[in-house]
Short mmCIF file of C-alpha atoms in Angstrom, two decimals:
data_model
loop_
_atom_site.label_atom_id
_atom_site.label_comp_id
_atom_site.label_asym_id
_atom_site.label_seq_id
_atom_site.Cartn_x
_atom_site.Cartn_y
_atom_site.Cartn_z
CA MET A 1 109.66 38.37 -81.89
CA ASN A 2 107.64 40.07 -84.65
CA TYR A 3 104.66 37.84 -85.23
CA LYS A 4 102.72 37.85 -88.47
CA VAL A 5 99.64 35.75 -89.12
CA HIS A 6 97.61 35.04 -92.23
CA ILE A 7 96.22 38.58 -92.36
CA ASN A 8 98.51 41.48 -91.46
CA MET A 9 95.80 44.11 -91.04
CA LEU A 10 92.72 44.41 -88.87
CA THR A 11 89.31 44.53 -90.50
CA TYR A 12 86.00 45.24 -88.79
CA THR A 13 82.57 43.77 -89.47
CA ASP A 14 79.14 44.55 -88.09
CA SER A 15 78.11 40.93 -88.28
CA ASP A 16 77.67 38.76 -85.20
CA PHE A 17 78.56 35.77 -87.37
CA LEU A 18 82.16 35.11 -88.38
CA LYS A 19 83.38 32.45 -90.78
CA PRO A 20 86.37 30.37 -89.66
CA VAL A 21 88.60 29.22 -92.51
CA PHE A 22 91.37 26.64 -92.47
CA SER A 23 92.70 26.79 -88.86
CA THR A 24 91.31 29.81 -87.01
CA LEU A 25 92.37 31.31 -83.70
CA VAL A 26 89.41 32.97 -81.95
CA ILE A 27 90.14 35.39 -79.11
CA LYS A 28 87.62 37.17 -76.90
CA VAL A 29 88.06 40.91 -77.29
CA SER A 30 87.23 41.40 -73.61
CA SER A 31 90.23 39.23 -72.73
CA ILE A 32 92.44 41.26 -75.07
CA VAL A 33 91.34 44.48 -73.40
CA LYS A 34 91.98 43.00 -69.96
CA CYS A 35 95.52 41.87 -70.82
CA PHE A 36 96.63 44.43 -73.46
CA GLN A 37 94.54 47.56 -72.68
CA SER A 38 92.92 47.70 -76.14
CA ILE A 39 92.60 45.70 -79.33
CA GLU A 40 94.45 48.44 -81.20
CA ASN A 41 97.40 48.21 -78.80
CA PHE A 42 97.43 44.43 -79.14
CA VAL A 43 97.38 44.56 -82.95
CA THR A 44 100.08 47.25 -83.14
CA THR A 45 102.40 45.69 -80.59
CA TYR A 46 102.44 42.23 -82.13
CA ASN A 47 101.83 43.13 -85.80
CA TYR A 48 98.76 40.97 -85.44
CA GLY A 49 95.82 41.08 -87.81
CA GLY A 50 92.52 39.47 -88.54
CA GLN A 51 88.83 40.24 -88.44
CA THR A 52 86.81 41.50 -85.50
CA ASN A 53 83.20 42.35 -84.75
CA GLY A 54 84.16 44.01 -81.48
CA VAL A 55 83.44 40.87 -79.47
CA LEU A 56 85.60 38.26 -81.17
CA LEU A 57 88.90 38.55 -83.02
CA ILE A 58 89.72 35.82 -85.51
CA ALA A 59 92.83 35.10 -87.56
CA ALA A 60 93.47 32.15 -89.84
CA GLU A 61 96.38 30.07 -90.98
CA MET A 62 96.32 27.96 -94.12
CA CYS A 63 97.44 24.72 -92.51
CA MET A 64 96.26 22.27 -89.90
CA PRO A 65 97.41 22.39 -87.22
CA ALA A 66 98.04 26.14 -87.17
CA PHE A 67 101.72 26.08 -86.17
CA ARG A 68 102.28 29.86 -86.21
CA LEU A 69 99.04 30.67 -84.42
CA GLU A 70 99.67 27.97 -81.84
CA ALA A 71 103.17 29.38 -81.27
CA PHE A 72 101.69 32.87 -80.93
CA ALA A 73 99.25 31.64 -78.31
CA ALA A 74 102.02 29.86 -76.41
CA ASP A 75 104.47 32.76 -76.56
CA VAL A 76 102.14 35.75 -76.12
CA LEU A 77 98.62 34.90 -74.97
CA ILE A 78 99.37 32.35 -72.28
CA PRO A 79 102.23 34.33 -70.63
CA PHE A 80 99.80 37.23 -70.25
CA GLY A 81 97.40 35.01 -68.34
CA MET A 82 95.05 33.94 -71.11
CA LYS A 83 93.79 30.37 -71.00
CA LEU A 84 92.86 28.02 -73.79
CA ASN A 85 89.08 27.67 -74.09
CA ASP A 86 88.53 30.39 -71.48
CA ASP A 87 89.96 33.33 -73.42
CA PHE A 88 90.80 31.87 -76.82
CA ALA A 89 90.06 28.77 -78.88
CA PHE A 90 91.11 27.08 -82.09
CA ILE A 91 88.38 26.35 -84.63
CA ASP A 92 89.03 24.26 -87.74
CA GLU A 93 86.97 24.80 -90.83
CA ARG A 94 85.00 21.67 -91.66
CA GLN A 95 84.62 20.88 -95.33
CA ILE A 96 81.06 20.82 -96.63
CA GLU A 97 81.55 18.88 -99.86
CA GLY A 98 82.35 15.20 -99.82
CA VAL A 99 83.63 13.07 -102.65
CA ARG A 100 82.22 13.73 -106.11
CA ASN A 101 80.58 16.95 -104.95
CA THR A 102 78.28 15.17 -102.50
CA ASN A 103 77.37 16.85 -99.24
CA SER A 104 79.29 15.80 -96.18
CA TYR A 105 77.36 14.06 -93.40
CA ASN A 106 78.69 16.82 -91.12
CA VAL A 107 76.12 19.35 -92.33
CA ASN A 108 73.37 21.11 -90.36
CA ILE A 109 75.07 20.47 -87.06
CA GLU A 110 76.64 22.55 -84.34
CA HIS A 111 80.34 23.10 -84.82
CA PRO A 112 82.05 20.50 -82.59
CA ASP A 113 85.16 22.64 -81.98
CA CYS A 114 83.00 25.03 -79.95
CA ASP A 115 82.06 22.34 -77.45
CA ASN A 116 85.09 23.03 -75.25
CA THR A 117 84.07 26.64 -74.56
CA ASN A 118 81.04 28.16 -72.86
CA TRP A 119 81.27 31.42 -74.83
CA LEU A 120 81.44 30.26 -78.42
CA LYS A 121 78.88 28.54 -80.63
CA GLY A 122 78.90 27.64 -84.26
CA MET A 123 77.19 25.75 -87.03
CA ILE A 124 78.18 23.82 -90.10
CA ILE A 125 75.64 24.16 -92.89
CA GLU A 126 75.68 23.92 -96.66
CA LYS A 127 76.55 27.63 -96.88
CA GLY A 128 79.69 27.11 -94.80
CA ASN A 129 81.00 27.36 -91.25
CA TYR A 130 79.78 30.12 -88.91
CA ILE A 131 80.70 30.99 -85.32
CA TRP A 132 79.34 33.57 -82.88
CA TYR A 133 79.77 34.74 -79.30
CA SER A 134 77.33 32.97 -76.99
CA ASP A 135 76.45 34.37 -73.56
CA PRO A 136 77.73 31.83 -71.00
CA ASP A 137 74.71 32.55 -68.81
CA LEU A 138 72.27 31.16 -71.37
CA THR A 139 70.83 27.74 -70.68
CA GLU A 140 71.49 24.89 -73.08
CA PHE A 141 67.93 25.22 -74.33
CA GLU A 142 68.41 28.92 -75.03
CA LYS A 143 71.64 28.20 -76.91
CA GLU A 144 69.87 25.54 -78.94
CA THR A 145 67.07 28.01 -79.70
CA ASN A 146 69.59 30.47 -81.08
CA PHE A 147 71.30 27.76 -83.12
CA ARG A 148 68.04 26.60 -84.68
CA LEU A 149 66.83 30.14 -85.40
CA PHE A 150 70.14 31.21 -86.95
CA LYS A 151 70.28 28.09 -89.10
CA ASN A 152 66.70 28.58 -90.28
CA LEU A 153 67.23 32.23 -91.17
CA CYS A 154 70.54 31.58 -92.91
CA TYR A 155 68.80 29.14 -95.24
CA ASN A 156 65.43 30.77 -95.66
CA GLU A 157 65.74 34.49 -94.90
CA PRO A 158 69.42 35.45 -95.35
CA GLU A 159 68.60 39.16 -95.32
CA LYS A 160 67.46 38.80 -91.70
CA PHE A 161 70.38 36.54 -90.82
CA ASN A 162 72.70 39.29 -92.03
CA LEU A 163 71.03 41.75 -89.66
CA ASN A 164 72.08 39.95 -86.46
CA PRO A 165 68.83 38.37 -85.20
CA ARG A 166 68.13 38.33 -81.45
CA VAL A 167 65.68 36.05 -79.69
CA ILE A 168 63.60 38.16 -77.32
CA LYS A 169 60.81 35.82 -76.21
CA LEU A 170 59.48 32.28 -76.44
CA ASP A 171 55.87 31.43 -75.84
CA ASP A 172 53.96 28.19 -76.20
CA THR A 173 53.79 28.55 -79.98
CA TYR A 174 56.36 30.98 -81.33
CA VAL A 175 59.98 32.08 -81.13
CA HIS A 176 59.95 35.88 -81.22
CA TYR A 177 62.99 37.77 -82.46
CA THR A 178 64.19 41.10 -83.74
CA VAL A 179 67.01 42.22 -86.02
CA SER A 180 69.36 45.19 -85.80
CA GLY A 181 68.51 48.38 -87.62
CA LEU A 182 64.77 47.68 -87.89
CA ASP A 183 62.11 48.63 -85.39
CA MET A 184 60.15 45.49 -86.14
CA TYR A 185 59.54 42.16 -84.48
CA TYR A 186 59.22 38.77 -86.10
CA LYS A 187 58.17 35.31 -85.04
CA LEU A 188 58.64 31.73 -86.18
CA HIS A 189 56.53 28.80 -85.16
CA ARG A 190 58.39 26.48 -82.83
CA ASP A 191 57.54 23.53 -85.04
CA ALA A 192 59.45 25.19 -87.87
CA LEU A 193 62.58 25.02 -85.74
CA TRP A 194 62.11 21.78 -83.83
CA TYR A 195 60.03 19.77 -86.29
CA ASN A 196 57.59 18.76 -83.55
CA GLU A 197 60.33 17.51 -81.21
CA LYS A 198 59.23 17.55 -77.57
CA VAL A 199 62.04 19.73 -76.29
CA TYR A 200 60.16 22.86 -75.24
CA GLY A 201 61.07 24.11 -71.79
CA ASP A 202 61.47 27.10 -69.54
CA CYS A 203 64.08 29.73 -70.34
CA LYS A 204 64.91 33.35 -69.63
CA PHE A 205 63.50 34.48 -73.00
CA ASN A 206 59.99 33.97 -71.61
#
C-alpha cells in the first residue's frame, strides 16, 4: 500500500523542540534506522513525510484520532518490531485558548501525552505545544529541571530557547546551561525556576 500522510515531503530542522499539531505521530529516528536502515530509505519506501531534527520524526493528521497515521503504525511500524511508546507515540495538540479567547487551564504544564514514554517530554504554554527527546537515563528531577528551564527561556529569552539550551550543572544556587553555536555559559537562579519550592536534590548535572 502506498501511504501518504499530512506532509508528503521530509523537512529538516536544527531545533531540539518540535511542535505537534492536530494528531501527531512521533517516531524515534534511532528506531527507524534499526528497522529500515535509514530515515531516507524509510521515507522513500513508504512515501512518508514529515519533519525531523535527526532524533525525532513527526507527521501530523488533521483529525483526532489520526486514522491514517494509526493505520500506518499498525500496518508498517508494528510488523517491523516497533512498539507503541517504546519506539513511537501519538501526541495530540492541546488547545491553548478557551472560550471567549480566555487561556485554557491546561497552560504551563508538561504535556500529558508524553507521560507514557520515557524518551519524550513536552510542555503546553501560551506560545503553543512543544515536544523534545528526553534521555531516558535522566532522573525525574533532571527532567523537571529541563522542563522548567525550557519554559522559562521560551517565555523570557526566546533567542536562547531557539539555540537548543543544555543544562550542564546545578549547584546550590544556580542552574548552569549553554546553548548551541555560542562559546558562552549562562546561569539562572534556582528560585527563578522553582519559585522557592523545596525540591532541590542530587542529580548527574552536579
